[in-house]
Coordinates of C-alpha atoms in Angstrom, one line a residue:
M1 CA -0.2 0.1 0.0
A2 CA 1.5 3.6 -0.9
I3 CA 2.2 5.8 1.9
E4 CA 0.4 9.0 2.5
I5 CA 1.3 11.9 3.6
R6 CA -1.5 14.1 5.6
P7 CA -2.4 15.7 8.8
A8 CA -3.7 12.9 11.7
K9 CA -7.5 12.9 12.3
S10 CA -9.0 13.4 15.8
E11 CA -9.9 9.8 15.8
E12 CA -5.9 9.0 15.0
M13 CA -4.3 11.1 17.7
D14 CA -3.9 8.3 20.0
Q15 CA -1.4 6.6 17.6
F16 CA 0.1 10.0 17.6
G17 CA 0.5 10.2 21.4
L18 CA 1.5 6.5 21.4
M19 CA 4.6 7.1 18.9
G20 CA 5.8 9.9 21.0
S21 CA 5.7 7.7 23.9
Y22 CA 7.8 5.3 22.1
S23 CA 10.1 7.4 20.2
Y24 CA 11.1 9.6 23.4
G25 CA 11.0 6.2 25.9
G26 CA 8.2 8.0 28.1
S27 CA 10.0 11.3 28.6
F28 CA 6.5 12.9 27.9
G29 CA 4.4 10.1 29.5
D30 CA 2.9 6.7 28.7
G31 CA -0.1 6.0 26.9
P32 CA -2.3 7.4 24.3
D33 CA -3.0 10.7 25.9
N34 CA 0.4 11.9 27.2
L35 CA 1.5 15.2 26.6
T36 CA 2.8 14.7 22.8
A37 CA -1.0 14.0 21.9
S38 CA -2.6 16.4 24.3
S39 CA -0.3 19.4 23.5
N40 CA -0.9 19.2 19.8
R41 CA -4.2 19.5 17.5
P42 CA -4.8 17.2 14.5
E43 CA -4.6 20.3 12.0
W44 CA -0.9 21.0 13.7
T45 CA 0.3 17.5 12.6
L46 CA 1.6 16.0 9.2
C47 CA 2.1 12.5 9.2
A48 CA 2.9 9.4 7.0
F49 CA 0.5 6.7 7.0
D50 CA 0.5 3.1 5.7
G51 CA -3.3 2.2 5.7
S52 CA -4.4 2.6 8.9
I53 CA -0.9 2.5 10.6
L54 CA 1.0 5.7 11.7
A55 CA 4.6 5.4 10.3
T56 CA 6.1 8.9 11.1
A57 CA 4.7 11.4 13.2
F58 CA 4.9 15.3 13.0
S59 CA 3.6 18.7 14.2
A60 CA 4.3 22.3 14.3
F61 CA 3.0 24.7 16.7
P62 CA 1.9 28.1 15.5
F63 CA 3.9 30.2 17.7
T64 CA 5.4 33.8 17.5
M65 CA 8.9 34.5 18.1
R66 CA 10.9 37.7 18.6
A67 CA 13.0 38.7 15.9
N68 CA 15.2 41.6 17.0
G69 CA 12.4 44.1 18.1
K70 CA 9.6 42.7 15.9
S71 CA 7.2 39.7 16.3
M72 CA 7.5 36.9 13.7
A73 CA 5.4 34.1 13.2
Y74 CA 7.4 30.6 14.0
A75 CA 6.6 27.0 13.3
G76 CA 7.6 25.3 16.5
I77 CA 8.2 21.6 15.3
S78 CA 7.6 19.0 17.6
G79 CA 6.4 15.4 18.4
V80 CA 8.9 13.9 15.4
G81 CA 9.1 10.1 15.4
T82 CA 9.0 7.2 13.2
R83 CA 8.3 3.5 13.8
P84 CA 11.7 1.5 13.5
E85 CA 10.4 -0.8 11.1
Y86 CA 9.8 2.4 8.6
R87 CA 12.9 4.2 9.1
R88 CA 15.5 4.8 6.4
R89 CA 12.9 5.2 3.9
G90 CA 12.8 9.0 3.4
L91 CA 9.5 9.6 5.1
L92 CA 10.6 12.3 7.3
R93 CA 12.4 14.1 4.2
K94 CA 9.0 13.8 2.5
I95 CA 7.2 15.3 5.4
M96 CA 9.5 18.1 6.0
T97 CA 9.3 19.4 2.2
Q98 CA 5.6 19.4 2.0
S99 CA 5.7 20.9 5.9
F100 CA 8.0 23.6 4.7
S101 CA 5.7 24.5 1.9
D102 CA 2.5 24.7 4.1
M103 CA 4.3 26.8 6.4
R104 CA 5.3 29.2 3.5
D105 CA 1.5 29.2 2.8
R106 CA 0.7 29.9 6.3
G107 CA 2.9 32.7 6.6
Q108 CA 5.3 31.1 9.0
P109 CA 8.3 32.5 7.6
V110 CA 10.9 30.8 10.0
A111 CA 10.9 27.5 11.8
G112 CA 12.4 25.9 14.9
L113 CA 13.0 22.9 17.1
W114 CA 14.8 21.3 19.8
A115 CA 16.8 18.5 18.3
S116 CA 16.8 14.8 19.4
Q117 CA 19.9 14.2 17.3
A118 CA 21.3 17.3 15.7
A119 CA 22.5 15.0 12.6
I120 CA 18.8 14.6 11.7
Y121 CA 17.7 18.2 11.5
Q122 CA 21.2 19.7 9.9
R123 CA 20.3 17.8 6.9
Y124 CA 17.1 19.6 6.5
G125 CA 19.1 23.2 6.9
F126 CA 18.6 23.6 10.5
S127 CA 21.6 25.1 12.6
I128 CA 22.0 25.8 16.1
N129 CA 19.7 29.2 17.3
N130 CA 21.3 29.6 20.5
H131 CA 23.4 28.1 23.3
K132 CA 21.7 27.7 26.9
R133 CA 24.1 28.5 29.7
R134 CA 24.1 26.2 33.0
Y135 CA 25.2 27.7 36.3
E136 CA 25.5 25.4 39.5
I137 CA 26.6 27.5 42.7
D138 CA 26.4 27.0 46.2
T139 CA 24.7 30.1 48.0
S140 CA 27.8 31.0 50.1
D141 CA 29.7 31.7 46.9
I142 CA 27.1 34.4 45.6
R143 CA 29.2 37.1 46.7
L144 CA 28.8 40.4 43.8
N145 CA 31.7 42.9 43.1
K146 CA 30.6 46.5 44.8
S147 CA 28.2 48.8 43.3
N148 CA 26.7 51.9 44.0
A149 CA 23.2 50.6 43.1
K150 CA 21.0 49.8 46.4
P151 CA 19.3 46.7 46.5
L152 CA 15.7 46.7 45.7
E153 CA 12.9 45.1 47.8
I154 CA 12.2 41.6 47.2
I155 CA 8.9 40.3 48.0
R156 CA 7.9 36.5 47.5
R157 CA 4.5 35.9 46.3
T158 CA 2.5 32.8 44.7
P159 CA 2.3 32.6 41.0
P160 CA -1.6 33.4 40.9
E161 CA -0.8 36.6 43.3
V162 CA 1.6 37.9 40.5
M163 CA 0.8 36.7 37.0
D164 CA 0.0 39.8 35.5
T165 CA 3.0 41.5 36.9
V166 CA 5.2 38.3 35.9
K167 CA 3.8 38.5 32.1
D168 CA 4.3 42.2 31.6
L169 CA 7.8 41.9 32.9
Y170 CA 8.7 39.0 30.4
R171 CA 7.0 41.0 27.7
N172 CA 9.3 43.9 28.5
F173 CA 12.4 41.7 28.8
I174 CA 11.7 40.0 25.5
K175 CA 10.8 42.9 23.0
D176 CA 14.0 43.8 21.6
R177 CA 15.5 40.2 21.7
M178 CA 15.9 37.4 19.4
G179 CA 14.3 34.0 19.6
Y180 CA 12.3 34.2 22.6
L181 CA 8.6 33.0 22.2
H182 CA 5.7 35.0 23.1
R183 CA 4.0 32.5 25.7
S184 CA 0.9 31.2 25.3
S185 CA -1.0 29.7 28.6
A186 CA 0.3 26.5 27.8
L187 CA 4.1 27.6 27.4
W188 CA 3.7 29.6 30.9
M189 CA 2.5 26.2 32.4
N190 CA 5.1 23.7 30.7
N191 CA 8.0 25.8 31.1
V192 CA 7.2 28.0 34.5
F193 CA 4.4 27.1 36.6
E194 CA 3.5 23.6 36.5
E195 CA 4.6 21.6 39.7
G196 CA 6.5 18.6 39.5
E197 CA 8.7 16.7 41.8
D198 CA 10.5 19.5 42.8
G199 CA 7.5 21.1 44.8
P200 CA 5.8 24.4 44.4
I201 CA 6.6 27.1 42.2
Y202 CA 7.8 30.3 44.1
I203 CA 7.9 33.6 42.5
A204 CA 10.4 36.5 44.2
V205 CA 9.8 40.1 42.7
A206 CA 12.0 43.1 42.8
Y207 CA 10.6 46.1 43.2
D208 CA 11.9 49.8 42.7
S209 CA 9.2 52.1 44.7
E210 CA 6.7 49.7 44.3
V211 CA 7.5 49.4 40.7
P212 CA 8.4 45.6 39.6
K213 CA 11.8 45.4 37.7
A214 CA 12.6 42.0 37.9
Y215 CA 11.3 38.5 38.9
V216 CA 12.7 35.0 39.1
A217 CA 10.6 31.7 39.4
Y218 CA 12.0 28.9 41.3
T219 CA 11.4 25.7 43.4
L220 CA 13.2 24.9 46.8
R221 CA 13.5 21.3 47.9
A222 CA 15.5 19.6 51.0
S223 CA 17.5 16.5 50.6
K224 CA 19.1 17.4 47.1
V225 CA 22.5 18.1 47.9
K226 CA 25.1 16.0 50.0
H227 CA 25.8 18.8 52.5
R228 CA 25.4 18.2 56.0
A229 CA 24.3 22.2 57.1
R230 CA 22.9 23.0 53.2
S231 CA 21.0 20.2 51.9
Q232 CA 18.5 22.4 50.0
E233 CA 18.4 23.2 46.2
I234 CA 17.0 26.2 44.3
K235 CA 16.0 25.4 40.7
I236 CA 15.6 28.8 38.8
L237 CA 13.1 27.9 36.4
D238 CA 12.7 31.6 34.8
F239 CA 14.5 34.9 35.6
C240 CA 13.6 38.3 33.7
W241 CA 14.9 41.8 34.7
Q242 CA 15.0 45.5 33.6
N243 CA 17.9 46.7 34.5
L244 CA 21.4 45.6 36.1
G245 CA 20.5 46.7 39.6
A246 CA 17.5 44.5 39.5
Y247 CA 19.6 41.5 38.5
R248 CA 21.8 42.0 41.3
S249 CA 18.9 42.2 43.8
I250 CA 17.7 39.0 42.7
W251 CA 20.7 37.0 43.0
Q252 CA 21.4 39.0 46.4
Y253 CA 18.0 37.6 47.6
L254 CA 19.0 34.0 46.4
G255 CA 22.2 34.2 48.6
L256 CA 20.0 34.9 51.9
H257 CA 19.1 31.3 51.7
D258 CA 21.6 29.7 54.0
L259 CA 20.2 26.1 53.9
V260 CA 20.7 26.0 50.2
G261 CA 23.8 24.5 49.1
R262 CA 23.0 24.6 45.5
V263 CA 21.2 27.2 43.0
T264 CA 20.8 25.7 39.5
W265 CA 19.7 27.6 36.3
E266 CA 19.9 25.5 33.1
T267 CA 18.5 27.8 30.6
A268 CA 20.7 31.4 31.1
P269 CA 21.1 33.2 27.9
I270 CA 24.7 33.4 26.9
D271 CA 25.1 37.0 27.1
D272 CA 23.9 36.8 30.9
P273 CA 25.8 39.2 33.1
A274 CA 26.7 37.0 36.1
Q275 CA 30.3 36.7 34.9
E276 CA 30.7 40.5 35.3
I277 CA 29.2 41.0 38.3
F278 CA 30.3 37.8 40.5
Q279 CA 33.3 38.2 42.6
E280 CA 34.4 34.7 41.8
P281 CA 32.5 33.8 38.3
R282 CA 34.2 30.4 38.2
L283 CA 32.0 29.3 41.1
L284 CA 29.2 29.4 38.9
H285 CA 30.6 26.0 37.4
M286 CA 29.2 27.6 34.0
V287 CA 28.4 25.1 31.2
D288 CA 27.3 25.9 27.6
E289 CA 25.1 23.7 25.9
E290 CA 23.2 23.4 22.6
G291 CA 20.1 25.3 22.3
A292 CA 17.0 25.3 20.1
W293 CA 17.6 24.9 16.3
F294 CA 16.3 27.3 13.7
R295 CA 15.8 27.2 9.9
V296 CA 14.7 30.1 7.5
I297 CA 11.3 28.8 5.3
D298 CA 10.7 31.7 3.4
V299 CA 13.7 34.0 2.5
P300 CA 11.9 37.2 1.5
S301 CA 9.4 37.2 4.5
A302 CA 12.0 36.1 7.0
L303 CA 14.3 39.1 6.2
S304 CA 11.6 41.6 5.5
G305 CA 9.8 40.7 8.7
R306 CA 13.3 40.8 11.1
G307 CA 14.2 44.0 13.0
Y308 CA 17.5 45.6 12.4
C309 CA 19.9 47.6 14.2
A310 CA 21.3 49.6 11.4
D311 CA 20.5 50.8 7.8
G312 CA 21.9 49.8 4.6
S313 CA 21.7 47.4 1.8
T314 CA 23.2 44.3 0.0
T315 CA 22.3 41.7 -2.3
I316 CA 22.3 38.0 -0.8
E317 CA 22.8 35.0 -3.0
V318 CA 21.0 31.7 -1.2
V319 CA 22.0 28.4 -2.7
G320 CA 21.4 24.8 -2.3
D321 CA 17.9 24.9 -0.6
D322 CA 16.7 21.6 -2.2
L323 CA 13.9 21.4 0.5
A324 CA 12.3 24.8 -0.2
T325 CA 13.8 25.7 -3.4
W326 CA 11.7 28.9 -3.7
N327 CA 14.5 30.2 -1.6
N328 CA 17.5 30.0 -3.8
G329 CA 18.2 32.9 -5.8
R330 CA 19.3 36.4 -5.4
W331 CA 17.7 38.8 -2.9
K332 CA 18.3 42.4 -2.6
L333 CA 18.1 43.4 1.0
E334 CA 17.5 47.4 1.9
V335 CA 17.1 48.5 5.5
V336 CA 15.7 52.0 6.0
D337 CA 15.0 53.5 9.6
G338 CA 15.1 49.9 10.9
N339 CA 12.7 48.4 8.4
A340 CA 13.5 46.0 5.6
A341 CA 12.6 45.5 2.1
V342 CA 13.4 42.5 0.2
E343 CA 12.9 41.7 -3.4
S344 CA 14.2 39.2 -6.0
T345 CA 17.0 40.7 -8.2
D346 CA 19.6 39.8 -11.2
E347 CA 21.9 42.1 -9.5
K348 CA 25.5 40.5 -8.9
P349 CA 25.3 39.1 -5.3
Q350 CA 27.4 40.8 -3.0
V351 CA 27.7 37.7 -0.8
S352 CA 26.8 33.9 -1.2
I353 CA 25.4 31.6 1.3
D354 CA 23.6 28.4 2.2
I355 CA 20.1 28.2 3.9
K356 CA 21.9 26.6 7.1
S357 CA 24.2 29.4 7.2
L358 CA 21.8 32.0 6.7
G359 CA 19.8 30.6 9.5
S360 CA 22.9 31.3 11.9
L361 CA 23.0 34.9 10.6
F362 CA 19.8 35.6 10.7
T363 CA 19.3 35.1 14.4
G364 CA 23.0 36.4 15.3
M365 CA 24.1 33.2 16.5
R366 CA 27.0 33.8 14.0
R367 CA 28.5 36.7 12.6
A368 CA 29.3 37.2 8.9
R369 CA 33.0 37.1 9.6
E370 CA 33.0 33.8 11.5
L371 CA 31.1 32.1 8.8
S372 CA 33.4 33.8 6.3
S373 CA 36.6 32.3 8.0
W374 CA 34.7 29.0 8.1
G375 CA 34.1 29.0 4.2
L376 CA 30.2 29.2 4.8
I377 CA 29.8 32.6 3.3
E378 CA 31.5 34.2 0.2
G379 CA 32.2 37.8 -0.5
S380 CA 34.6 40.5 -0.4
E381 CA 35.8 41.9 2.9
E382 CA 33.7 45.2 2.3
A383 CA 30.7 42.9 2.0
I384 CA 31.2 40.6 4.9
V385 CA 31.7 43.9 7.2
Q386 CA 28.5 45.3 5.7
V387 CA 26.6 42.2 6.4
D388 CA 27.8 42.0 9.8
R389 CA 26.5 45.6 10.5
I390 CA 23.2 45.0 9.0
F391 CA 22.5 41.6 10.9
E392 CA 23.7 42.6 14.2
T393 CA 21.5 42.2 17.0
Q394 CA 20.7 43.7 20.4
H395 CA 20.9 40.9 22.3
A396 CA 22.5 37.1 21.9
P397 CA 19.6 34.8 20.3
H398 CA 18.1 32.6 23.0
C399 CA 14.9 30.4 23.4
P400 CA 14.5 29.2 27.0
D401 CA 11.1 27.4 26.2
H402 CA 11.0 23.6 25.3
Y403 CA 8.0 22.5 23.4

């Protein structure tokens, strides 16, 4: 029987859930109604069916991300899995190819995912969007460099008491950034507010004359650290701030937890300022790890919808995109007052780049100079400098939210 590529029907979502359970070894629950199935809708899926058998599963959440000061529709790919007996047949490639076309038609110019294996998705044109930085520090080592800024008032509250305040601070924090998602209720719950084995969620808010300036969401649990006097652990789930003084105040508050032998933060951005304010930054035990992956789906829409820090123009040739062939060609990019116009052109390109490297350049994960030194973008020295100037971002790209 021929393989059919189509969305799953509502009565087939139990198969979708079981695929997620098997593919991810129960990470999102077992049974047909696990998180993989319950968080998706049939219309977000695109699957391969062999008759009534679900051979390959795939979904794309309709998210919105920040793109250096602007909002952009973003397809959050998730729930990908293939039954072992159907692997090595090119089913996922067929789904990816059709899904990219569907995303373009839906007005989603970019897509991203959390990769189970990087090798799978690099072949489809995805590149690393960001690194996530991990800290692990004893509260006795939270000692900050001197500052003239006075510590802000910190008040610990429950999530329901400060939900609106936290959401406002988050929106303000991400507005000029790259890669952060506009959080739906589901994203807030899955990444911040859902209680698990680490206990209840606490929110500490920093106030400057009763005006909220920062918050940290965290859990606190005993018997987590092998220390006879400080066996407790704080896990930071979310941390946003409006200025360095507020950021410092939150760390000072965490340092007041005398029974806590370990504070961990798994998803700090790569440009987090902790290294500059800690007296002994090495005691953060900092580790940088691979974050989310990213792909440009529709070059002209993505380039024209992004925010820019500098005006200028360049002509970019995109090559080698065999899954979204409409991206191949020459594109003239002109930025005036931070707003971009993009059009197809026959002009001689100033730089030439493949779709995977364009994703790294788009988010600010890589600079054109880096890509040029690795042979991943071609152009004159002057053209490379111009591209770097145009594509500079206000902050390092980051996506702390799993989906």
